[in-house]
Short mmCIF file of C-alpha atoms and ligand atoms in Angstrom, two decimals:
data_model
loop_
_atom_site.label_atom_id
_atom_site.label_comp_id
_atom_site.label_asym_id
_atom_site.label_seq_id
_atom_site.Cartn_x
_atom_site.Cartn_y
_atom_site.Cartn_z
CA MET A 1469 0.00 0.00 0.00
CA SER A 1470 1.45 3.38 -0.97
CA LYS A 1471 1.80 5.96 1.76
CA LEU A 1472 -0.76 8.74 2.04
CA PRO A 1473 0.45 12.29 2.69
CA ILE A 1474 -0.58 13.25 6.23
CA PRO A 1475 -0.65 16.89 7.33
CA MET A 1476 -0.44 17.81 11.04
CA SER A 1477 -3.78 19.63 10.75
CA SER A 1478 -6.11 20.91 8.03
CA PRO A 1479 -8.97 23.41 7.95
CA ASP A 1480 -12.37 22.07 6.92
CA LEU A 1481 -13.56 24.40 4.13
CA THR A 1482 -16.29 24.24 1.49
CA ASP A 1483 -17.41 26.38 -1.45
CA ALA A 1484 -19.76 28.22 0.92
CA GLU A 1485 -16.76 29.69 2.78
CA ARG A 1486 -15.02 30.56 -0.52
CA GLN A 1487 -18.15 32.30 -1.78
CA ALA A 1488 -18.65 34.24 1.46
CA VAL A 1489 -15.09 35.61 1.31
CA ALA A 1490 -15.46 36.38 -2.43
CA ASN A 1491 -18.66 38.32 -1.67
CA VAL A 1492 -16.76 40.55 0.76
CA LEU A 1493 -14.07 41.13 -1.84
CA ASP A 1494 -16.77 42.20 -4.31
CA SER A 1495 -17.97 44.82 -1.81
CA PRO A 1496 -16.31 48.07 -0.70
CA ILE A 1497 -16.49 47.15 3.02
CA LEU A 1498 -13.47 45.10 4.09
CA SER A 1499 -13.53 46.09 7.76
CA MET A 1500 -16.08 47.08 10.43
CA GLY A 1501 -19.10 45.83 8.48
CA GLN A 1502 -22.05 43.51 8.84
CA ASN A 1503 -20.08 40.25 8.78
CA VAL A 1504 -18.42 40.97 12.13
CA LYS A 1505 -21.83 41.78 13.60
CA ASP A 1506 -23.32 38.57 12.18
CA PHE A 1507 -20.36 36.55 13.43
CA GLU A 1508 -20.79 37.94 16.94
CA GLN A 1509 -24.54 37.32 16.88
CA ALA A 1510 -23.95 33.70 15.87
CA PHE A 1511 -21.82 33.26 19.00
CA CYS A 1512 -24.43 34.87 21.24
CA ASP A 1513 -27.07 32.57 19.73
CA ARG A 1514 -24.89 29.51 20.12
CA THR A 1515 -23.61 30.06 23.65
CA GLY A 1516 -26.41 32.15 25.16
CA ALA A 1517 -23.92 34.91 25.99
CA LYS A 1518 -25.25 38.46 26.14
CA HIS A 1519 -22.21 39.87 24.33
CA ALA A 1520 -19.68 38.57 21.84
CA ILE A 1521 -16.67 40.68 20.87
CA ALA A 1522 -14.77 39.49 17.80
CA VAL A 1523 -11.03 40.21 17.70
CA ASN A 1524 -8.09 39.27 15.50
CA SER A 1525 -6.63 36.51 17.73
CA GLY A 1526 -7.33 34.49 20.83
CA THR A 1527 -4.38 36.25 22.45
CA ALA A 1528 -5.99 39.65 21.76
CA GLY A 1529 -9.22 38.36 23.31
CA LEU A 1530 -7.44 37.18 26.46
CA HIS A 1531 -5.57 40.48 26.68
CA LEU A 1532 -8.83 42.46 26.51
CA CYS A 1533 -10.19 40.32 29.37
CA VAL A 1534 -7.11 41.10 31.46
CA ARG A 1535 -7.67 44.82 30.80
CA ALA A 1536 -11.41 44.63 31.51
CA ALA A 1537 -10.69 42.83 34.79
CA ALA A 1538 -8.35 45.72 35.73
CA ILE A 1539 -5.43 43.33 36.20
CA GLY A 1540 -2.34 45.54 36.32
CA GLU A 1541 1.19 46.09 37.61
CA GLY A 1542 2.20 43.43 40.15
CA ASP A 1543 -1.26 41.81 40.40
CA LEU A 1544 -1.34 38.03 40.74
CA VAL A 1545 -3.39 35.67 38.58
CA ILE A 1546 -3.60 31.94 39.35
CA THR A 1547 -3.17 29.89 36.20
CA THR A 1548 -1.69 26.75 34.67
CA PRO A 1549 1.80 26.14 33.29
CA PHE A 1550 0.37 23.38 31.05
CA SER A 1551 -0.97 25.55 28.25
CA PHE A 1552 -0.01 27.50 25.18
CA VAL A 1553 2.12 30.50 26.22
CA ALA A 1554 -0.53 33.10 25.32
CA SER A 1555 -2.65 32.30 28.39
CA SER A 1556 0.17 33.55 30.64
CA ASN A 1557 1.70 36.14 28.30
CA VAL A 1558 -1.40 38.32 28.55
CA MET A 1559 -0.60 38.89 32.24
CA LEU A 1560 2.98 39.83 31.39
CA PHE A 1561 1.72 42.38 28.83
CA GLU A 1562 0.33 44.29 31.85
CA ASN A 1563 3.24 43.60 34.20
CA ALA A 1564 0.98 41.34 36.20
CA VAL A 1565 2.30 37.97 37.45
CA PRO A 1566 0.99 34.53 36.49
CA ILE A 1567 1.04 32.30 39.58
CA PHE A 1568 1.32 28.73 38.40
CA VAL A 1569 -0.19 25.71 40.08
CA ASP A 1570 0.19 22.17 38.81
CA ILE A 1571 -2.42 20.10 36.97
CA ASP A 1572 -4.64 17.09 37.36
CA PRO A 1573 -2.56 14.32 35.74
CA LYS A 1574 -5.65 12.63 34.30
CA THR A 1575 -7.00 15.52 32.23
CA GLY A 1576 -4.11 17.98 32.05
CA ASN A 1577 -6.40 20.70 33.40
CA ILE A 1578 -5.54 22.97 36.35
CA ASP A 1579 -5.97 21.22 39.71
CA PRO A 1580 -8.69 23.08 41.69
CA GLU A 1581 -7.32 21.83 45.03
CA LEU A 1582 -4.06 23.60 44.23
CA VAL A 1583 -5.92 26.71 43.07
CA LYS A 1584 -7.60 26.83 46.47
CA ASP A 1585 -4.33 26.27 48.29
CA ALA A 1586 -2.63 28.99 46.24
CA VAL A 1587 -5.39 31.50 46.98
CA GLU A 1588 -5.15 30.72 50.70
CA ASN A 1589 -1.37 30.30 50.99
CA ILE A 1590 0.05 32.45 48.21
CA GLU A 1591 3.53 32.54 49.79
CA LYS A 1592 4.02 28.87 48.82
CA TYR A 1593 3.36 29.60 45.16
CA LEU A 1594 5.28 32.79 44.38
CA PRO A 1595 8.10 32.45 41.84
CA ARG A 1596 11.70 32.82 43.08
CA ARG A 1597 11.74 36.43 41.88
CA GLY A 1598 9.57 38.97 40.09
CA ALA A 1599 6.54 38.82 42.43
CA ASN A 1600 5.55 40.63 45.60
CA LEU A 1601 4.06 38.80 48.58
CA ASP A 1602 1.78 41.75 49.38
CA ALA A 1603 0.38 41.91 45.85
CA LYS A 1604 -3.33 41.35 45.30
CA ILE A 1605 -4.66 38.13 43.80
CA LYS A 1606 -7.07 39.39 41.16
CA ALA A 1607 -8.17 36.48 39.05
CA ILE A 1608 -8.04 32.82 38.07
CA LEU A 1609 -7.36 31.90 34.46
CA PRO A 1610 -8.17 28.23 33.82
CA VAL A 1611 -7.58 26.72 30.38
CA ASP A 1612 -9.89 24.14 28.78
CA VAL A 1613 -6.97 21.96 27.73
CA PHE A 1614 -7.16 20.05 24.39
CA GLY A 1615 -10.92 20.79 24.17
CA GLN A 1616 -11.93 19.53 27.63
CA PRO A 1617 -13.44 22.04 30.09
CA ALA A 1618 -11.54 22.66 33.33
CA ASN A 1619 -13.17 21.71 36.64
CA MET A 1620 -15.20 24.91 36.60
CA ASP A 1621 -17.60 24.28 39.51
CA SER A 1622 -14.72 24.10 41.98
CA ILE A 1623 -12.92 27.02 40.37
CA MET A 1624 -16.03 29.23 40.44
CA ALA A 1625 -16.67 28.35 44.08
CA ILE A 1626 -13.14 29.46 45.04
CA ALA A 1627 -13.50 32.62 42.92
CA LYS A 1628 -16.82 33.48 44.55
CA GLU A 1629 -15.49 32.98 48.05
CA HIS A 1630 -12.49 35.24 47.40
CA ASN A 1631 -14.10 37.70 44.99
CA LEU A 1632 -11.85 36.85 42.06
CA THR A 1633 -12.55 37.29 38.35
CA VAL A 1634 -12.48 34.13 36.24
CA ILE A 1635 -11.23 34.31 32.66
CA GLU A 1636 -11.97 30.98 30.98
CA ASP A 1637 -9.46 30.32 28.21
CA SER A 1638 -11.62 28.24 25.89
CA CYS A 1639 -9.35 28.84 22.91
CA GLU A 1640 -9.06 25.06 22.51
CA ALA A 1641 -12.62 24.17 23.48
CA LEU A 1642 -15.18 25.82 21.24
CA GLY A 1643 -18.28 23.62 21.30
CA ALA A 1644 -17.28 21.67 24.41
CA GLU A 1645 -19.74 21.36 27.29
CA TYR A 1646 -19.27 21.08 31.03
CA LYS A 1647 -22.26 19.44 32.73
CA GLY A 1648 -24.38 20.56 29.77
CA GLN A 1649 -23.12 24.18 29.80
CA PRO A 1650 -21.11 25.60 26.90
CA ALA A 1651 -17.38 26.05 27.52
CA GLY A 1652 -16.58 29.74 27.64
CA MET A 1653 -19.80 30.53 29.53
CA LEU A 1654 -18.60 29.20 32.85
CA GLY A 1655 -16.50 32.14 34.08
CA ASP A 1656 -16.87 35.93 33.87
CA PHE A 1657 -15.28 35.93 30.42
CA GLY A 1658 -14.75 33.17 27.86
CA VAL A 1659 -12.29 33.37 24.99
CA PHE A 1660 -12.19 31.39 21.73
CA ALA A 1661 -9.53 31.26 19.01
CA PHE A 1662 -9.75 30.53 15.29
CA TYR A 1663 -6.24 29.79 14.02
CA PRO A 1664 -6.45 27.27 11.12
CA ASN A 1665 -5.80 24.19 13.29
CA LYS A 1666 -8.78 25.00 15.53
CA GLN A 1667 -12.25 23.40 15.46
CA MET A 1668 -13.29 26.26 13.15
CA THR A 1669 -11.18 28.96 11.57
CA THR A 1670 -11.22 32.56 10.42
CA GLY A 1671 -7.55 32.41 9.32
CA GLU A 1672 -6.46 34.42 12.34
CA GLY A 1673 -9.13 35.45 14.84
CA GLY A 1674 -10.60 35.24 18.28
CA LEU A 1675 -13.72 36.16 20.23
CA VAL A 1676 -14.67 37.03 23.80
CA ILE A 1677 -18.06 36.26 25.36
CA THR A 1678 -19.39 37.91 28.50
CA ASN A 1679 -22.70 38.82 30.11
CA ASN A 1680 -21.34 42.10 31.52
CA ASP A 1681 -22.53 45.20 29.58
CA GLU A 1682 -19.87 47.57 30.86
CA ASP A 1683 -16.99 45.16 30.18
CA ALA A 1684 -18.35 44.45 26.70
CA ASP A 1685 -18.45 48.20 25.88
CA TYR A 1686 -14.92 48.61 27.23
CA MET A 1687 -13.58 45.67 25.21
CA ARG A 1688 -15.29 46.94 22.04
CA ALA A 1689 -13.64 50.31 22.60
CA MET A 1690 -10.23 48.80 23.36
CA ARG A 1691 -10.22 46.59 20.23
CA ASN A 1692 -10.99 49.71 18.17
CA GLN A 1693 -8.19 52.12 19.10
CA GLY A 1694 -9.90 53.15 22.32
CA ARG A 1695 -13.01 54.63 20.68
CA ALA A 1696 -15.76 54.49 23.31
CA PRO A 1697 -19.47 54.60 22.38
CA GLY A 1698 -20.13 58.13 21.07
CA ASP A 1699 -16.50 58.82 20.10
CA THR A 1700 -15.84 60.04 16.55
CA TRP A 1701 -13.20 58.40 14.31
CA LEU A 1702 -10.53 60.72 15.71
CA THR A 1703 -11.66 60.82 19.32
CA HIS A 1704 -10.13 58.18 21.56
CA THR A 1705 -11.42 57.98 25.11
CA HIS A 1706 -8.91 55.24 25.96
CA LEU A 1707 -5.42 54.24 24.88
CA GLY A 1708 -6.58 51.29 22.80
CA TYR A 1709 -5.37 48.67 20.33
CA ASN A 1710 -6.22 47.60 16.84
CA TYR A 1711 -7.56 44.14 17.64
CA ARG A 1712 -10.35 44.28 15.02
CA LEU A 1713 -11.34 41.23 12.99
CA ASP A 1714 -11.62 42.08 9.28
CA GLU A 1715 -14.69 41.35 7.15
CA MET A 1716 -13.09 38.55 5.07
CA SER A 1717 -12.25 36.65 8.24
CA ALA A 1718 -15.66 37.31 9.77
CA ALA A 1719 -17.47 36.16 6.61
CA LEU A 1720 -15.44 32.97 6.66
CA GLY A 1721 -16.30 32.61 10.35
CA VAL A 1722 -20.04 33.05 9.80
CA VAL A 1723 -20.08 30.02 7.50
CA GLN A 1724 -17.73 28.02 9.70
CA VAL A 1725 -19.78 28.57 12.84
CA SER A 1726 -22.93 27.51 10.95
CA ARG A 1727 -21.10 24.25 10.17
CA LEU A 1728 -19.59 23.85 13.63
CA ASP A 1729 -21.66 20.88 14.80
CA GLU A 1730 -20.97 19.00 11.57
CA MET A 1731 -17.24 19.73 11.92
CA LEU A 1732 -17.17 18.75 15.60
CA PHE A 1733 -18.90 15.50 14.74
CA LYS A 1734 -16.25 14.69 12.11
CA ARG A 1735 -13.46 15.49 14.59
CA GLU A 1736 -15.08 13.24 17.17
CA GLN A 1737 -15.24 10.45 14.63
CA VAL A 1738 -11.52 10.82 13.87
CA ALA A 1739 -10.78 10.80 17.63
CA ASN A 1740 -12.83 7.61 17.95
CA TRP A 1741 -10.84 5.95 15.16
CA TYR A 1742 -7.63 6.85 16.96
CA GLU A 1743 -9.01 5.63 20.27
CA SER A 1744 -9.97 2.21 18.95
CA ALA A 1745 -6.67 1.79 17.11
CA LEU A 1746 -4.49 2.83 20.05
CA GLU A 1747 -6.34 1.96 23.25
CA HIS A 1748 -4.73 -1.48 23.54
CA VAL A 1749 -1.26 -0.56 22.31
CA GLU A 1750 1.21 -1.17 25.11
CA GLY A 1751 2.97 1.94 26.35
CA VAL A 1752 0.43 4.35 24.84
CA LYS A 1753 -2.25 6.18 26.81
CA THR A 1754 -5.08 7.96 25.03
CA GLN A 1755 -7.05 11.01 26.20
CA PHE A 1756 -8.98 10.67 29.46
CA VAL A 1757 -12.42 12.28 29.33
CA GLU A 1758 -13.88 13.40 32.67
CA GLU A 1759 -17.50 12.62 33.57
CA SER A 1760 -18.26 16.34 33.90
CA THR A 1761 -17.28 16.77 30.23
CA SER A 1762 -20.72 16.28 28.75
CA ARG A 1763 -19.23 17.13 25.36
CA MET A 1764 -15.58 16.94 24.43
CA SER A 1765 -14.62 19.26 21.58
CA TRP A 1766 -11.62 17.54 20.02
CA PHE A 1767 -8.98 20.16 19.24
CA VAL A 1768 -5.89 17.96 19.11
CA TYR A 1769 -5.30 14.26 19.54
CA VAL A 1770 -2.58 13.88 22.14
CA VAL A 1771 -1.25 10.57 23.43
CA ARG A 1772 1.08 9.87 26.34
CA PHE A 1773 3.87 7.33 26.26
CA ASP A 1774 5.25 5.26 29.13
CA GLU A 1775 8.38 6.53 30.91
CA LYS A 1776 10.35 3.65 29.32
CA ILE A 1777 9.75 5.01 25.81
CA ASN A 1778 12.10 7.69 24.50
CA ARG A 1779 9.48 10.14 23.29
CA ASP A 1780 11.85 12.43 21.38
CA GLU A 1781 13.52 9.57 19.55
CA LEU A 1782 10.11 8.15 18.67
CA ALA A 1783 8.96 11.55 17.39
CA GLN A 1784 11.99 11.80 15.12
CA LYS A 1785 11.36 8.33 13.71
CA LEU A 1786 7.69 9.11 13.09
CA ILE A 1787 8.49 12.38 11.34
CA ALA A 1788 11.07 10.59 9.18
CA ALA A 1789 8.39 8.02 8.30
CA GLY A 1790 6.02 10.77 7.11
CA VAL A 1791 3.94 11.10 10.28
CA PRO A 1792 4.15 14.65 11.62
CA VAL A 1793 3.93 14.76 15.44
CA ARG A 1794 4.64 17.46 18.00
CA PRO A 1795 5.32 17.60 21.73
CA TYR A 1796 2.30 19.34 23.26
CA PHE A 1797 2.47 21.33 25.54
CA ALA A 1798 5.98 22.52 26.37
CA PRO A 1799 5.60 23.78 29.98
CA ILE A 1800 5.27 27.57 30.10
CA HIS A 1801 7.38 28.04 33.24
CA LEU A 1802 10.42 26.56 31.47
CA GLN A 1803 10.28 28.86 28.46
CA PRO A 1804 13.53 30.88 28.39
CA TYR A 1805 11.88 34.25 29.05
CA MET A 1806 9.92 32.82 32.01
CA VAL A 1807 13.06 31.29 33.51
CA SER A 1808 14.94 34.57 33.24
CA LYS A 1809 12.07 36.71 34.57
CA PHE A 1810 10.86 34.52 37.44
CA GLY A 1811 13.72 32.09 38.10
CA TYR A 1812 11.76 28.90 37.43
CA LYS A 1813 13.64 25.58 37.46
CA VAL A 1814 13.05 22.06 36.23
CA GLY A 1815 11.09 20.30 38.97
CA ASP A 1816 8.92 23.29 39.96
CA PHE A 1817 5.75 21.78 38.43
CA PRO A 1818 6.50 18.06 38.19
CA ILE A 1819 3.16 16.85 36.81
CA THR A 1820 3.17 19.44 34.02
CA GLU A 1821 6.77 18.57 33.19
CA ASP A 1822 6.19 14.82 33.26
CA ILE A 1823 3.17 15.01 30.98
CA GLY A 1824 4.87 17.57 28.75
CA ASN A 1825 7.85 15.18 28.41
CA ARG A 1826 5.79 12.11 27.56
CA SER A 1827 3.13 13.48 25.19
CA LEU A 1828 2.86 13.83 21.44
CA ALA A 1829 0.12 15.46 19.41
CA LEU A 1830 -0.69 13.24 16.45
CA PRO A 1831 -1.91 14.49 13.06
CA PHE A 1832 -5.50 15.53 13.55
CA SER A 1833 -8.36 17.26 11.73
CA GLY A 1834 -11.98 16.67 10.81
CA VAL A 1835 -11.03 15.99 7.20
CA MET A 1836 -8.68 13.12 8.03
CA SER A 1837 -9.68 9.79 6.53
CA LYS A 1838 -9.86 6.48 8.36
CA ALA A 1839 -7.04 5.24 6.10
CA GLN A 1840 -4.81 8.12 7.24
CA VAL A 1841 -5.56 7.39 10.91
CA LYS A 1842 -4.80 3.71 10.30
CA GLN A 1843 -1.51 4.60 8.66
CA VAL A 1844 -0.49 6.84 11.59
CA CYS A 1845 -1.36 4.15 14.15
CA LYS A 1846 0.34 1.39 12.18
CA THR A 1847 3.51 3.48 11.95
CA ILE A 1848 3.43 4.18 15.70
CA VAL A 1849 3.08 0.46 16.47
CA GLU A 1850 5.93 -0.39 14.08
CA MET A 1851 8.24 2.25 15.55
CA LEU A 1852 7.48 1.13 19.10
CA GLN A 1853 8.45 -2.41 18.19
CA LYS A 1854 11.78 -1.40 16.67
C1 PLP B 3181 -4.91 27.59 25.27
C2 PLP B 3181 -4.69 28.65 24.25
N1 PLP B 3181 -4.79 29.94 24.61
C3 PLP B 3181 -4.61 30.93 23.73
C4 PLP B 3181 -4.30 30.70 22.41
C5 PLP B 3181 -4.02 31.86 21.52
O1 PLP B 3181 -4.78 31.96 20.40
P1 PLP B 3181 -4.22 32.73 19.11
O2 PLP B 3181 -3.16 31.88 18.49
O3 PLP B 3181 -5.43 32.90 18.25
O4 PLP B 3181 -3.70 34.05 19.57
C6 PLP B 3181 -4.19 29.38 21.98
C7 PLP B 3181 -3.87 29.09 20.57
O5 PLP B 3181 -3.48 28.06 20.15
C8 PLP B 3181 -4.38 28.33 22.92
O6 PLP B 3181 -4.24 27.04 22.56
#
């Protein structure tokens, strides 16, 4: 059997998306038009949120939440080191300090027991340098890792008790549900991202949902160069950003979100193919899905290997055999800029590091065929036997 080409990820696009983008290009309005409004409305309809604010990346969306929550110089935010860097970087943009706590080894999501302990005993969790013991804890930023909601009931209970804002990073979990509730709707703010490997794409893009009117107005102003409601084009109430989503991206997004359930279903099917091919392979552990996850939204397909297996060597062999794979995640606290700013060391968050060292994201998308999945799994089994 000849080998099929296997990309790491692929967007799921149809002629409807192509036509929607072409229609924008045939119009004079390439920014700040109806498509952004329609895209936002589709998210309100889907999630039940009062407000949706489209932006040009998930990172921009998270940053606007940090600003809206008035997280500033020296403030502390409890979050996870097992994530994509953006979820912590948005604190650094404001000279605030991410306070890391380790994760639940089963799901990879932030451990709520440790969140509670950190809120109550912050001195145990401060980095070696770059944070002040007297600083105020302002917020919790959980991440819905790999498309599985964090343990939000516990996190919200802690937040309520201590009057903390919760920013739910649902950039990997659009369409997921926690006990029947949409991911992104569980905290004060929810953020989604639409990079081309995501469940749906706008090319680049992101979106914030919230039920708070004042915060929504502020975020709309801040994404648009600080123009508050009533400001003219050259009046800027705030020092803002250009975080606007353009009309081509929004038009693409309107079609993609209308197809979201179909696309999520296809991704789930691919995940199921992987699961049945790999669940009994010795040394390989597939994704654990928590009971509270009433709907998993498969973003990536990540497997964990036994300690005995040299993950990096295996990855190299797989890539050489035409199977692209990637370590996922690389712990945030060990990124060079984090080490130099806060003095983190190997061993600071052992569960994050262990899982980071033993995991690989396999090729994954909703347009993958069963034959491609079979080929990936067959290659993994062969390489493990060598
Ligand atoms: C958990 C998490 N947060 C934030 C982001 C940032 O999104 P973007 O790349 O759109 O800025 C990503 C993107 O992959 C992510 O996985």
